[in-house]
XYZ file of C-alpha atoms in Angstrom:
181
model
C -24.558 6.299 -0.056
C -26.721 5.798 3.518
C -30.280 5.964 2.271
C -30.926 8.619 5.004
C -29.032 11.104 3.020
C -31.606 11.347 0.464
C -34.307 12.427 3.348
C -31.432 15.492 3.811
C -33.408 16.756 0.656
C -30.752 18.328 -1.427
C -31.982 20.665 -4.332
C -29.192 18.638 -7.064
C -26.824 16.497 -6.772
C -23.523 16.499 -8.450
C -22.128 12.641 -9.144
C -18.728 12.463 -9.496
C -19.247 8.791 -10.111
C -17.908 6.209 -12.204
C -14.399 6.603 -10.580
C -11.445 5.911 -12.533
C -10.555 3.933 -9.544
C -12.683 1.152 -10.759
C -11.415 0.988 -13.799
C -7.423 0.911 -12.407
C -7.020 -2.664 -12.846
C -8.988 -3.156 -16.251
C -7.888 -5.106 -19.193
C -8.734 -6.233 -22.499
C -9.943 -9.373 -21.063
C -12.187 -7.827 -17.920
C -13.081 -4.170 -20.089
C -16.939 -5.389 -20.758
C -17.741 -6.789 -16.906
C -16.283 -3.903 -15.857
C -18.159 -1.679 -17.654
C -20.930 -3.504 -17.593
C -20.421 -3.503 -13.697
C -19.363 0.336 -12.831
C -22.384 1.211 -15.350
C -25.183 -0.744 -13.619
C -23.535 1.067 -10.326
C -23.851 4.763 -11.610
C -27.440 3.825 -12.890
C -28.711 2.552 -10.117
C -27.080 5.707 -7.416
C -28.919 7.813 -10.286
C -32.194 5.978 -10.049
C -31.926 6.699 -6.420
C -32.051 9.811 -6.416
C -34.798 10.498 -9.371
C -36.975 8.643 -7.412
C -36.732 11.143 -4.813
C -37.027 13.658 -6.668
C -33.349 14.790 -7.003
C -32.222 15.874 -10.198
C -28.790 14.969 -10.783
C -25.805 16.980 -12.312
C -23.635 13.580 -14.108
C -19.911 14.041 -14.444
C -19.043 11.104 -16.006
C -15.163 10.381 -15.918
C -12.697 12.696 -16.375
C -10.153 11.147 -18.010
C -6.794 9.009 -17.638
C -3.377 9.296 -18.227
C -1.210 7.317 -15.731
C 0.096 3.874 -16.089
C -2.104 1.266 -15.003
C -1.946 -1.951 -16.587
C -3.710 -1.721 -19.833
C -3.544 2.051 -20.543
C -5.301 1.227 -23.811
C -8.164 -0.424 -22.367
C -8.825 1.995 -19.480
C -9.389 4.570 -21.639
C -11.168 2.663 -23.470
C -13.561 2.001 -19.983
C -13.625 5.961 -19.604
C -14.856 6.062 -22.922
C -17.195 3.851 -23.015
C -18.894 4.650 -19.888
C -19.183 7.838 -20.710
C -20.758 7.378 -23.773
C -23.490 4.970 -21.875
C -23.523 7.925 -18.766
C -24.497 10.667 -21.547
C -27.078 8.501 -23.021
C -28.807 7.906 -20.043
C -28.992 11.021 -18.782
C -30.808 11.617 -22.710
C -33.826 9.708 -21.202
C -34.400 12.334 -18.315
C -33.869 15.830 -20.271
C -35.318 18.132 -17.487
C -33.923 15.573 -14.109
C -30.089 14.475 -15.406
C -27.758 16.835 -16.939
C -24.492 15.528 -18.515
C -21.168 17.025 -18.446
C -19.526 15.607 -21.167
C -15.617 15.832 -20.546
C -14.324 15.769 -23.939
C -12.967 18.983 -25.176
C -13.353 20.180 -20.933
C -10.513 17.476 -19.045
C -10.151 15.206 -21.551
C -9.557 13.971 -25.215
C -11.803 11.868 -27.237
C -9.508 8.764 -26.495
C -10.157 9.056 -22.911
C -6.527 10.936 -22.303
C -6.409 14.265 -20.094
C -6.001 17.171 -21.949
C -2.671 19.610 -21.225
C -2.695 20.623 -18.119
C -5.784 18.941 -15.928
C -4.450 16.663 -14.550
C -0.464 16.637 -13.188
C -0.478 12.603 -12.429
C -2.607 11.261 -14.745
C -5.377 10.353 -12.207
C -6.212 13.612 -10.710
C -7.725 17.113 -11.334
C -5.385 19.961 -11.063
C -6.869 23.054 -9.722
C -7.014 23.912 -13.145
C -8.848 21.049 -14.484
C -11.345 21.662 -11.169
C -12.058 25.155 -12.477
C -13.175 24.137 -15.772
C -15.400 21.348 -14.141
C -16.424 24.048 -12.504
C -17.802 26.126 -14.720
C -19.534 23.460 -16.339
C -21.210 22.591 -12.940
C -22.268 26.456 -12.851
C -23.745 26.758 -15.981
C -25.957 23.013 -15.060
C -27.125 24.915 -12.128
C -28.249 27.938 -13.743
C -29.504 25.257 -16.522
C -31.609 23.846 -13.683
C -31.896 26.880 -11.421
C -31.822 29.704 -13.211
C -29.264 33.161 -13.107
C -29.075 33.249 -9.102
C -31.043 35.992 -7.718
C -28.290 37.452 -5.097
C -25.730 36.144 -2.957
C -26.497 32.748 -1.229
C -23.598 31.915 0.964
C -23.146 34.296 3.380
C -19.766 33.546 4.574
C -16.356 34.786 3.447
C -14.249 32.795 1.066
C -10.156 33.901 1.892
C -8.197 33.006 -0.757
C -4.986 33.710 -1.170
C -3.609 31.549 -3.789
C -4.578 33.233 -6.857
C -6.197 30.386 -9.487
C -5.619 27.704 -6.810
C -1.655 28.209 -9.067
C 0.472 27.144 -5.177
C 0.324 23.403 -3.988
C 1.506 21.126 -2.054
C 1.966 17.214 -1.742
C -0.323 14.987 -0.125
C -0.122 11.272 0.402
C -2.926 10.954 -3.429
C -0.661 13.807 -5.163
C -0.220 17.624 -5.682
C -3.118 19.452 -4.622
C -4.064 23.137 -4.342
C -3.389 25.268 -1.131
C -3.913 28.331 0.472
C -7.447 28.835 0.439
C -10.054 28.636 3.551
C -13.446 28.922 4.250
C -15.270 30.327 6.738
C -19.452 31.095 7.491
């Protein structure tokens, strides 16, 4: 990301790094520069932002269940790299906070679980909301129980559990929701 974003100050970030997107094209043959690659990556966006005093809320990979390739080794990437994302975000207790997607989008294999995901690369609105409630209880982990309301817009939404969607050129997303300050 530009450096100048970091002067932007942000209280946290969230890093939805380590895309699966660099891992679409993995095999058995390319799985450890690959890893080794993405993993250097996430480290060093990470090390970014402690050193501005950031702390950073680490989502690691959710998960994969399309057909690339190697399906075997990909998850095996997603695996992997989450194990080494968790591990280093051990080293800074009170700055990094893991969210460890096993048991929340995905399967200890490195599959979705039921339901997350409707093409095997993406979030449903489903899978977002239990991200999402991870990502809420980091914050408060961080933050503490917020004190009052802090957006002061309106949220409109009138698709119930984000449940209606539509296609888009990536896949099925949610719909009917806006917002508005």
């Amino acid at each position: 990301f530009p450096s100048h974003d970091i002067y932007l100050a942000p209280n946290v970030v969230i890093l939805r790094g380590g895309s699966i997107n660099d891992l679409l094209t993995v095999t058995s043959g390319t799985i450890a520069a690959t890893v080794a690659s993405t993993y250097a990556n996430h480290v060093a966006i990470i090390n970014r932002l402690l050193a501005a005093g950031i702390p950073v809320i680490d989502e690691g990979i959710y998960g994969y269940s399309s057909t690339p390739t190697d399906l075997a080794s990909t998850r095996s990437a997603v695996v992997q790299l989450n194990t080494l994302f968790a591990a280093y975000a051990d080293q800074f207790p009170t700055q990094v906070i893991f969210i460890n997607p096993v048991g929340v989008t995905g399967d200890s294999s490195g599959a979705y679980l039921k339901n997350v995901s409707s093409d095997g690369t993406h979030l449903t609105g489903y899978g977002g909301m239990l991200v999402a409630q991870k990502e809420a209880a980091a914050m408060t982990a961080l933050f503490g129980r917020s004190s009052g309301q802090r957006y002061p817009g309106a949220n409109v939404i009138s698709n119930a559990m984000l449940a209606n969607t539509g296609v888009v050129a990536y896949g099925t997303v949610a719909t009917g929701f806006t917002f508005g300050a």
